[in-house]
């Protein structure tokens, strides 16, 4: 293995792209093969990153949420084709936007629709129902109240007819809470984070953990300026809300515990089984076709499809094989799982609104990882 090119790339992310901090961990066969931290955790650039630096992983949370939900599917407590209203009655009779007004949904939203982002939901967190709820509760709404408010908005399309990135996994998190009888964040801690050996991953960081956060920036494409924007997580509809689609905070090594287990078909290094191998296969199978595949490829490259909450590689020239899967986050977090080569990756940046992260940096990092592994 030779990761010199990857190290050089990470060391020059600031010079080339203005990214102040990058933290990358690569695992092979369950063992750490590479770890490199470049840059500083504070905006003043006086504190180098350490292994204890924390990040909002934003939408990379979805890997945890969907894995947690699939545990319940394995146990027979949730069916992929169950109507969501079985667990959340407020979704029993959704209306759908149509030319000239609203029409009743032609079919029920199912749990599978939530996993695959085909339910008709969107990512509007400022609907009248949500705004009113935040005001009435002093911005302290319960998770169920937030999900009920989401259910009040009309769907953008008939369930199952399109792919649209949305609040589907936030709703899936509430299904987990209903079925398990636990708060969503408590279920994830009890069935994923703690059994895997995680120490810091959480939805509600303590003051001590906030003190270890990497500074968070916003990139302005017109000016090219990085601005420190504080540590607010904009996917948390209110401070009491554990967003299943984007609310997890973690160190790189804590987050990586799940991808490492999934790269070994669900079996962690410590012997804890997260998922059965056949469930991992179902997770990484492409569930898009026709219109939904075309919808997804407006978001991700054509060599990828979408499985149960993850991108999944279906072709294209690359070192990594078909079936490589994972996701990323709004501030540049990136995770990759490869069951063929038993490779897992967790990579953190903390810059929002930077499209080059996904179009240029992540693909380059992926290719350099495989080159470094000699694959």
CSV table of C-alpha atoms in Angstrom, one decimal:
chain,number,residue,atom,x,y,z
A,1,UNK,CA,0.0,0.0,0.0
A,2,UNK,CA,1.2,3.5,-0.8
A,3,UNK,CA,-1.0,6.5,0.1
A,4,UNK,CA,1.5,9.2,-0.8
A,5,UNK,CA,-0.7,10.6,-3.6
A,6,UNK,CA,-3.7,10.7,-1.3
A,7,UNK,CA,-1.8,12.4,1.5
A,8,UNK,CA,-0.6,15.0,-1.0
A,9,UNK,CA,-4.1,15.6,-2.3
A,10,UNK,CA,-5.5,16.1,1.2
A,11,UNK,CA,-2.6,18.3,2.2
A,12,UNK,CA,-3.4,20.6,-0.7
A,13,UNK,CA,-7.2,20.8,-0.4
A,14,UNK,CA,-6.8,24.2,1.2
A,15,UNK,CA,-4.5,25.5,-1.4
A,16,UNK,CA,-6.4,24.2,-4.3
A,17,UNK,CA,-10.0,24.5,-3.1
A,18,UNK,CA,-9.9,26.6,0.1
A,19,UNK,CA,-11.0,23.7,2.3
A,20,UNK,CA,-9.6,24.4,5.8
A,21,UNK,CA,-9.8,20.9,7.2
A,22,UNK,CA,-9.9,17.3,6.0
A,23,UNK,CA,-9.9,14.1,8.0
A,24,UNK,CA,-9.8,10.7,6.1
A,25,UNK,CA,-9.8,7.2,7.5
A,26,UNK,CA,-9.5,4.1,5.3
A,27,UNK,CA,-10.1,0.5,6.5
A,28,UNK,CA,-9.3,-2.8,4.8
A,29,UNK,CA,-10.4,-6.1,6.2
A,30,UNK,CA,-11.7,-4.4,9.3
A,31,UNK,CA,-8.3,-2.8,10.2
A,32,UNK,CA,-7.2,0.8,9.8
A,33,UNK,CA,-5.1,1.1,6.7
A,34,UNK,CA,-4.7,4.8,6.5
A,35,UNK,CA,-5.6,7.9,8.6
A,36,UNK,CA,-4.6,11.4,7.7
A,37,UNK,CA,-5.7,14.8,9.1
A,38,UNK,CA,-4.9,18.0,7.3
A,39,UNK,CA,-5.7,21.5,8.4
A,40,UNK,CA,-7.2,23.1,11.6
A,41,UNK,CA,-10.2,22.6,13.7
A,42,UNK,CA,-10.6,26.3,14.5
A,43,UNK,CA,-11.3,29.3,12.2
A,44,UNK,CA,-8.2,31.1,13.6
A,45,UNK,CA,-6.1,28.1,12.4
A,46,UNK,CA,-4.3,27.6,15.6
A,47,UNK,CA,-5.5,24.1,16.5
A,48,UNK,CA,-4.6,21.1,14.3
A,49,UNK,CA,-7.2,18.5,13.8
A,50,UNK,CA,-7.0,15.5,16.2
A,51,UNK,CA,-8.7,12.1,16.3
A,52,UNK,CA,-11.1,13.6,18.8
A,53,UNK,CA,-12.4,16.4,16.5
A,54,UNK,CA,-16.1,16.1,15.8
A,55,UNK,CA,-18.2,17.0,12.8
A,56,UNK,CA,-21.8,17.1,11.7
A,57,UNK,CA,-22.1,14.3,9.2
A,58,UNK,CA,-25.4,15.7,7.9
A,59,UNK,CA,-26.9,13.3,5.3
A,60,UNK,CA,-24.3,10.6,6.0
A,61,UNK,CA,-26.7,10.1,9.0
A,62,UNK,CA,-28.9,8.3,6.6
A,63,UNK,CA,-26.6,5.2,6.5
A,64,UNK,CA,-27.2,4.9,10.3
A,65,UNK,CA,-31.0,5.5,10.0
A,66,UNK,CA,-31.5,3.0,7.2
A,67,UNK,CA,-29.4,0.4,8.9
A,68,UNK,CA,-31.4,0.8,12.1
A,69,UNK,CA,-34.7,0.4,10.1
A,70,UNK,CA,-33.3,-2.7,8.3
A,71,UNK,CA,-32.6,-4.3,11.7
A,72,UNK,CA,-36.4,-4.0,12.4
A,73,UNK,CA,-37.2,-5.4,8.9
A,74,UNK,CA,-34.9,-8.4,9.7
A,75,UNK,CA,-36.8,-9.0,12.9
A,76,UNK,CA,-40.1,-9.0,11.1
A,77,UNK,CA,-41.3,-5.9,12.9
A,78,UNK,CA,-41.5,-3.8,9.8
A,79,UNK,CA,-42.3,-4.8,6.3
A,80,UNK,CA,-40.8,-2.9,3.3
A,81,UNK,CA,-44.2,-2.9,1.6
A,82,UNK,CA,-46.2,-1.9,4.7
A,83,UNK,CA,-48.1,1.3,4.4
A,84,UNK,CA,-46.5,4.1,6.4
A,85,UNK,CA,-49.9,4.9,7.9
A,86,UNK,CA,-49.7,1.5,9.8
A,87,UNK,CA,-47.1,3.2,12.0
A,88,UNK,CA,-48.0,6.9,11.5
A,89,UNK,CA,-51.7,7.3,10.8
A,90,UNK,CA,-51.3,10.9,9.7
A,91,UNK,CA,-50.0,9.6,6.4
A,92,UNK,CA,-53.2,7.6,5.7
A,93,UNK,CA,-54.8,10.0,3.1
A,94,UNK,CA,-52.1,12.2,1.5
A,95,UNK,CA,-52.9,14.7,-1.1
A,96,UNK,CA,-50.8,15.1,-4.2
A,97,UNK,CA,-50.0,18.3,-6.2
A,98,UNK,CA,-51.5,18.2,-9.6
A,99,UNK,CA,-52.3,20.6,-12.4
A,100,UNK,CA,-55.2,22.7,-11.2
A,101,UNK,CA,-55.0,21.7,-7.5
A,102,UNK,CA,-54.6,18.7,-5.2
A,103,UNK,CA,-55.8,15.2,-5.8
A,104,UNK,CA,-55.9,12.1,-3.5
A,105,UNK,CA,-52.9,9.8,-3.7
A,106,UNK,CA,-53.5,6.8,-5.9
A,107,UNK,CA,-51.7,4.5,-3.6
A,108,UNK,CA,-50.4,4.5,0.0
A,109,UNK,CA,-46.9,5.6,0.8
A,110,UNK,CA,-44.9,2.5,1.8
A,111,UNK,CA,-41.9,1.9,4.0
A,112,UNK,CA,-40.0,1.0,0.8
A,113,UNK,CA,-40.9,4.4,-0.7
A,114,UNK,CA,-39.3,6.0,2.4
A,115,UNK,CA,-36.1,4.0,2.0
A,116,UNK,CA,-35.8,4.8,-1.7
A,117,UNK,CA,-36.9,8.5,-1.6
A,118,UNK,CA,-39.9,7.8,-3.9
A,119,UNK,CA,-42.7,8.8,-1.4
A,120,UNK,CA,-43.4,12.2,-3.0
A,121,UNK,CA,-42.0,14.2,-0.1
A,122,UNK,CA,-39.6,17.1,-0.4
A,123,UNK,CA,-37.0,18.9,1.7
A,124,UNK,CA,-39.1,21.9,2.6
A,125,UNK,CA,-38.6,22.5,6.4
A,126,UNK,CA,-40.4,25.8,6.3
A,127,UNK,CA,-43.9,24.7,5.4
A,128,UNK,CA,-46.8,26.5,7.2
A,129,UNK,CA,-47.4,23.5,9.4
A,130,UNK,CA,-43.7,23.3,10.5
A,131,UNK,CA,-43.4,27.1,11.0
A,132,UNK,CA,-46.6,27.1,13.2
A,133,UNK,CA,-45.4,24.1,15.2
A,134,UNK,CA,-42.1,25.7,15.9
A,135,UNK,CA,-43.8,28.9,17.0
A,136,UNK,CA,-46.4,27.2,19.2
A,137,UNK,CA,-43.8,25.0,21.0
A,138,UNK,CA,-41.2,27.7,21.4
A,139,UNK,CA,-39.0,25.7,19.0
A,140,UNK,CA,-39.1,22.7,21.3
A,141,UNK,CA,-41.4,20.3,19.3
A,142,UNK,CA,-41.2,16.6,19.8
A,143,UNK,CA,-40.1,14.4,16.9
A,144,UNK,CA,-43.6,13.0,16.4
A,145,UNK,CA,-45.1,16.5,16.3
A,146,UNK,CA,-42.6,17.4,13.6
A,147,UNK,CA,-43.3,14.3,11.5
A,148,UNK,CA,-47.1,15.0,11.8
A,149,UNK,CA,-46.4,18.5,10.5
A,150,UNK,CA,-44.5,17.0,7.6
A,151,UNK,CA,-47.5,14.8,6.9
A,152,UNK,CA,-49.7,17.9,6.5
A,153,UNK,CA,-48.0,19.0,3.3
A,154,UNK,CA,-49.1,17.7,-0.1
A,155,UNK,CA,-46.9,15.3,-1.9
A,156,UNK,CA,-45.0,16.5,-5.0
A,157,UNK,CA,-45.9,13.4,-7.0
A,158,UNK,CA,-47.7,10.1,-6.7
A,159,UNK,CA,-45.9,7.7,-4.4
A,160,UNK,CA,-43.5,5.4,-6.3
A,161,UNK,CA,-43.6,7.4,-9.5
A,162,UNK,CA,-40.4,9.5,-9.1
A,163,UNK,CA,-37.2,9.8,-7.0
A,164,UNK,CA,-36.8,13.0,-5.1
A,165,UNK,CA,-34.3,13.7,-2.3
A,166,UNK,CA,-36.4,14.6,0.7
A,167,UNK,CA,-37.4,14.1,4.3
A,168,UNK,CA,-38.2,10.4,3.7
A,169,UNK,CA,-35.5,9.2,6.1
A,170,UNK,CA,-36.7,11.6,8.8
A,171,UNK,CA,-40.1,9.9,8.6
A,172,UNK,CA,-38.4,6.5,8.6
A,173,UNK,CA,-36.7,7.5,11.9
A,174,UNK,CA,-40.2,8.0,13.4
A,175,UNK,CA,-41.2,4.5,12.1
A,176,UNK,CA,-38.2,3.2,14.0
A,177,UNK,CA,-39.3,5.0,17.2
A,178,UNK,CA,-42.9,3.7,16.9
A,179,UNK,CA,-41.9,0.1,16.3
A,180,UNK,CA,-39.1,0.0,18.8
A,181,UNK,CA,-40.9,1.9,21.6
A,182,UNK,CA,-37.7,4.0,22.0
A,183,UNK,CA,-36.8,7.5,21.0
A,184,UNK,CA,-35.1,7.3,17.6
A,185,UNK,CA,-31.8,8.6,18.9
A,186,UNK,CA,-31.9,6.1,21.8
A,187,UNK,CA,-32.5,3.2,19.4
A,188,UNK,CA,-29.5,4.2,17.3
A,189,UNK,CA,-27.3,4.5,20.4
A,190,UNK,CA,-28.5,1.2,21.8
A,191,UNK,CA,-28.4,-0.9,18.6
A,192,UNK,CA,-25.6,0.7,16.6
A,193,UNK,CA,-23.3,3.2,18.3
A,194,UNK,CA,-22.7,1.6,21.6
A,195,UNK,CA,-22.5,-2.1,20.5
A,196,UNK,CA,-20.1,-1.1,17.8
A,197,UNK,CA,-17.9,0.6,20.4
A,198,UNK,CA,-18.7,4.2,19.6
A,199,UNK,CA,-17.9,6.9,22.2
A,200,UNK,CA,-18.9,10.2,20.7
A,201,UNK,CA,-21.4,9.7,17.9
A,202,UNK,CA,-24.7,11.3,19.0
A,203,UNK,CA,-27.6,13.5,17.9
A,204,UNK,CA,-27.4,16.0,20.8
A,205,UNK,CA,-23.7,16.9,21.5
A,206,UNK,CA,-22.7,17.9,25.0
A,207,UNK,CA,-20.9,21.2,25.7
A,208,UNK,CA,-17.7,19.2,26.0
A,209,UNK,CA,-18.3,17.7,22.6
A,210,UNK,CA,-19.1,21.0,21.0
A,211,UNK,CA,-15.8,22.2,22.3
A,212,UNK,CA,-14.2,19.6,20.1
A,213,UNK,CA,-16.1,20.4,16.9
A,214,UNK,CA,-14.3,21.4,13.8
A,215,UNK,CA,-15.3,25.0,12.7
A,216,UNK,CA,-18.0,24.9,10.1
A,217,UNK,CA,-17.9,27.1,7.0
A,218,UNK,CA,-20.0,28.1,4.0
A,219,UNK,CA,-18.4,28.6,0.6
A,220,UNK,CA,-19.5,31.5,-1.6
A,221,UNK,CA,-19.0,30.4,-5.2
A,222,UNK,CA,-19.1,34.0,-6.6
A,223,UNK,CA,-16.5,35.4,-4.2
A,224,UNK,CA,-14.6,32.2,-3.4
A,225,UNK,CA,-14.7,33.1,0.3
A,226,UNK,CA,-15.1,30.7,3.1
A,227,UNK,CA,-17.1,32.1,6.0
A,228,UNK,CA,-17.2,30.6,9.5
A,229,UNK,CA,-20.9,30.0,10.1
A,230,UNK,CA,-20.9,28.5,13.6
A,231,UNK,CA,-22.0,25.0,14.5
A,232,UNK,CA,-25.7,25.2,13.8
A,233,UNK,CA,-27.0,22.0,12.1
A,234,UNK,CA,-29.6,23.3,9.6
A,235,UNK,CA,-31.3,19.9,9.2
A,236,UNK,CA,-32.5,19.9,12.8
A,237,UNK,CA,-35.9,21.5,12.5
A,238,UNK,CA,-35.7,22.5,16.1
A,239,UNK,CA,-33.0,21.8,18.8
A,240,UNK,CA,-35.0,19.0,20.3
A,241,UNK,CA,-35.4,17.1,17.0
A,242,UNK,CA,-33.1,14.1,16.2
A,243,UNK,CA,-33.1,14.4,12.4
A,244,UNK,CA,-32.9,10.9,10.9
A,245,UNK,CA,-31.8,12.5,7.6
A,246,UNK,CA,-29.0,14.6,8.9
A,247,UNK,CA,-28.7,15.1,12.6
A,248,UNK,CA,-25.8,12.9,13.6
A,249,UNK,CA,-22.5,14.2,15.0
A,250,UNK,CA,-19.4,12.1,15.2
A,251,UNK,CA,-15.7,11.7,15.1
A,252,UNK,CA,-14.4,10.1,12.0
A,253,UNK,CA,-13.4,6.9,13.8
A,254,UNK,CA,-16.7,6.6,15.5
A,255,UNK,CA,-18.7,7.1,12.3
A,256,UNK,CA,-16.5,4.6,10.5
A,257,UNK,CA,-17.5,1.7,12.8
A,258,UNK,CA,-20.7,1.1,10.9
A,259,UNK,CA,-19.2,1.3,7.4
A,260,UNK,CA,-16.5,-1.1,8.6
A,261,UNK,CA,-19.1,-3.6,9.8
A,262,UNK,CA,-21.1,-3.3,6.6
A,263,UNK,CA,-17.9,-3.9,4.5
A,264,UNK,CA,-17.8,-7.3,6.3
A,265,UNK,CA,-21.4,-8.1,5.4
A,266,UNK,CA,-22.7,-6.7,8.6
A,267,UNK,CA,-20.3,-8.3,11.1
A,268,UNK,CA,-18.2,-5.8,13.2
A,269,UNK,CA,-14.7,-6.4,14.3
A,270,UNK,CA,-15.9,-6.9,17.9
A,271,UNK,CA,-18.2,-9.7,16.8
A,272,UNK,CA,-21.4,-7.6,16.9
A,273,UNK,CA,-23.7,-8.4,13.9
A,274,UNK,CA,-25.3,-5.2,12.6
A,275,UNK,CA,-27.2,-6.8,9.7
A,276,UNK,CA,-27.3,-10.2,8.0
A,277,UNK,CA,-25.4,-10.6,4.7
A,278,UNK,CA,-28.5,-10.9,2.7
A,279,UNK,CA,-29.8,-7.6,4.1
A,280,UNK,CA,-26.6,-5.9,3.2
A,281,UNK,CA,-27.1,-7.2,-0.3
A,282,UNK,CA,-30.6,-5.9,-0.4
A,283,UNK,CA,-29.4,-2.5,0.9
A,284,UNK,CA,-26.8,-2.1,-1.9
A,285,UNK,CA,-29.0,-3.5,-4.7
A,286,UNK,CA,-30.1,-0.8,-7.1
A,287,UNK,CA,-33.9,-0.1,-6.6
A,288,UNK,CA,-34.2,2.5,-9.3
A,289,UNK,CA,-35.5,1.9,-12.9
A,290,UNK,CA,-36.7,3.9,-15.7
A,291,UNK,CA,-38.0,7.3,-14.5
A,292,UNK,CA,-36.7,6.9,-11.0
A,293,UNK,CA,-33.2,6.1,-12.3
A,294,UNK,CA,-33.3,9.1,-14.6
A,295,UNK,CA,-34.4,11.3,-11.6
A,296,UNK,CA,-31.5,9.9,-9.5
A,297,UNK,CA,-28.9,10.5,-12.2
A,298,UNK,CA,-29.8,14.2,-12.2
A,299,UNK,CA,-28.3,14.1,-8.7
A,300,UNK,CA,-25.5,11.6,-9.0
A,301,UNK,CA,-23.3,10.2,-11.9
A,302,UNK,CA,-24.8,7.7,-14.3
A,303,UNK,CA,-22.6,4.9,-12.9
A,304,UNK,CA,-24.7,5.0,-9.7
A,305,UNK,CA,-28.1,3.8,-8.8
A,306,UNK,CA,-29.9,4.1,-5.4
A,307,UNK,CA,-30.5,1.2,-3.0
A,308,UNK,CA,-32.2,1.3,0.4
A,309,UNK,CA,-30.9,4.7,1.4
A,310,UNK,CA,-27.5,4.5,-0.3
A,311,UNK,CA,-26.0,5.2,-3.6
A,312,UNK,CA,-24.8,2.0,-5.2
A,313,UNK,CA,-22.3,1.6,-8.1
A,314,UNK,CA,-23.8,-0.1,-11.1
A,315,UNK,CA,-21.1,0.5,-13.7
A,316,UNK,CA,-18.5,2.9,-15.2
A,317,UNK,CA,-14.7,2.7,-15.3
A,318,UNK,CA,-13.2,2.9,-11.9
A,319,UNK,CA,-11.0,1.1,-9.4
A,320,UNK,CA,-13.9,0.4,-7.2
A,321,UNK,CA,-16.3,-2.5,-8.0
A,322,UNK,CA,-20.0,-2.6,-8.8
A,323,UNK,CA,-22.0,-2.6,-5.6
A,324,UNK,CA,-19.7,-0.1,-3.8
A,325,UNK,CA,-22.2,1.9,-1.7
A,326,UNK,CA,-22.5,4.7,0.8
A,327,UNK,CA,-23.5,8.4,0.9
A,328,UNK,CA,-22.3,11.9,1.7
A,329,UNK,CA,-23.3,14.9,3.8
A,330,UNK,CA,-24.0,18.6,3.2
A,331,UNK,CA,-20.7,19.7,4.8
A,332,UNK,CA,-18.6,17.3,2.8
A,333,UNK,CA,-18.7,14.1,4.8
A,334,UNK,CA,-18.2,11.1,2.6
A,335,UNK,CA,-18.5,7.4,3.3
A,336,UNK,CA,-17.8,4.4,1.1
A,337,UNK,CA,-18.5,0.6,1.7
A,338,UNK,CA,-17.0,-2.1,-0.5
A,339,UNK,CA,-17.9,-5.6,0.4
A,340,UNK,CA,-15.9,-7.1,-2.5
A,341,UNK,CA,-12.5,-5.8,-1.2
A,342,UNK,CA,-13.6,-5.3,2.4
A,343,UNK,CA,-12.9,-1.6,2.2
A,344,UNK,CA,-14.6,1.1,4.3
A,345,UNK,CA,-14.0,4.9,4.2
A,346,UNK,CA,-15.0,7.8,6.4
A,347,UNK,CA,-13.9,11.2,5.3
A,348,UNK,CA,-14.8,14.5,6.9
A,349,UNK,CA,-14.8,18.1,5.7
A,350,UNK,CA,-16.9,20.8,7.2
A,351,UNK,CA,-17.9,23.2,4.4
A,352,UNK,CA,-21.5,23.6,3.2
A,353,UNK,CA,-22.7,24.7,-0.2
A,354,UNK,CA,-19.6,23.6,-2.1
A,355,UNK,CA,-20.5,21.6,-5.2
A,356,UNK,CA,-16.9,20.9,-6.1
A,357,UNK,CA,-16.8,18.7,-3.0
A,358,UNK,CA,-19.1,16.1,-4.7
A,359,UNK,CA,-18.2,16.6,-8.3
A,360,UNK,CA,-14.4,16.8,-7.9
A,361,UNK,CA,-13.0,16.2,-4.5
A,362,UNK,CA,-14.9,13.0,-3.4
A,363,UNK,CA,-14.3,11.2,-6.7
A,364,UNK,CA,-10.6,12.1,-6.6
A,365,UNK,CA,-10.3,10.9,-3.0
A,366,UNK,CA,-12.1,7.6,-3.9
A,367,UNK,CA,-9.8,7.0,-6.8
A,368,UNK,CA,-6.7,7.8,-4.8
A,369,UNK,CA,-7.8,5.5,-2.0
A,370,UNK,CA,-8.1,2.5,-4.4
A,371,UNK,CA,-4.7,3.4,-6.0
A,372,UNK,CA,-3.2,3.6,-2.5
A,373,UNK,CA,-4.6,0.1,-1.6
A,374,UNK,CA,-3.2,-1.3,-4.9
A,375,UNK,CA,-6.7,-2.3,-6.1
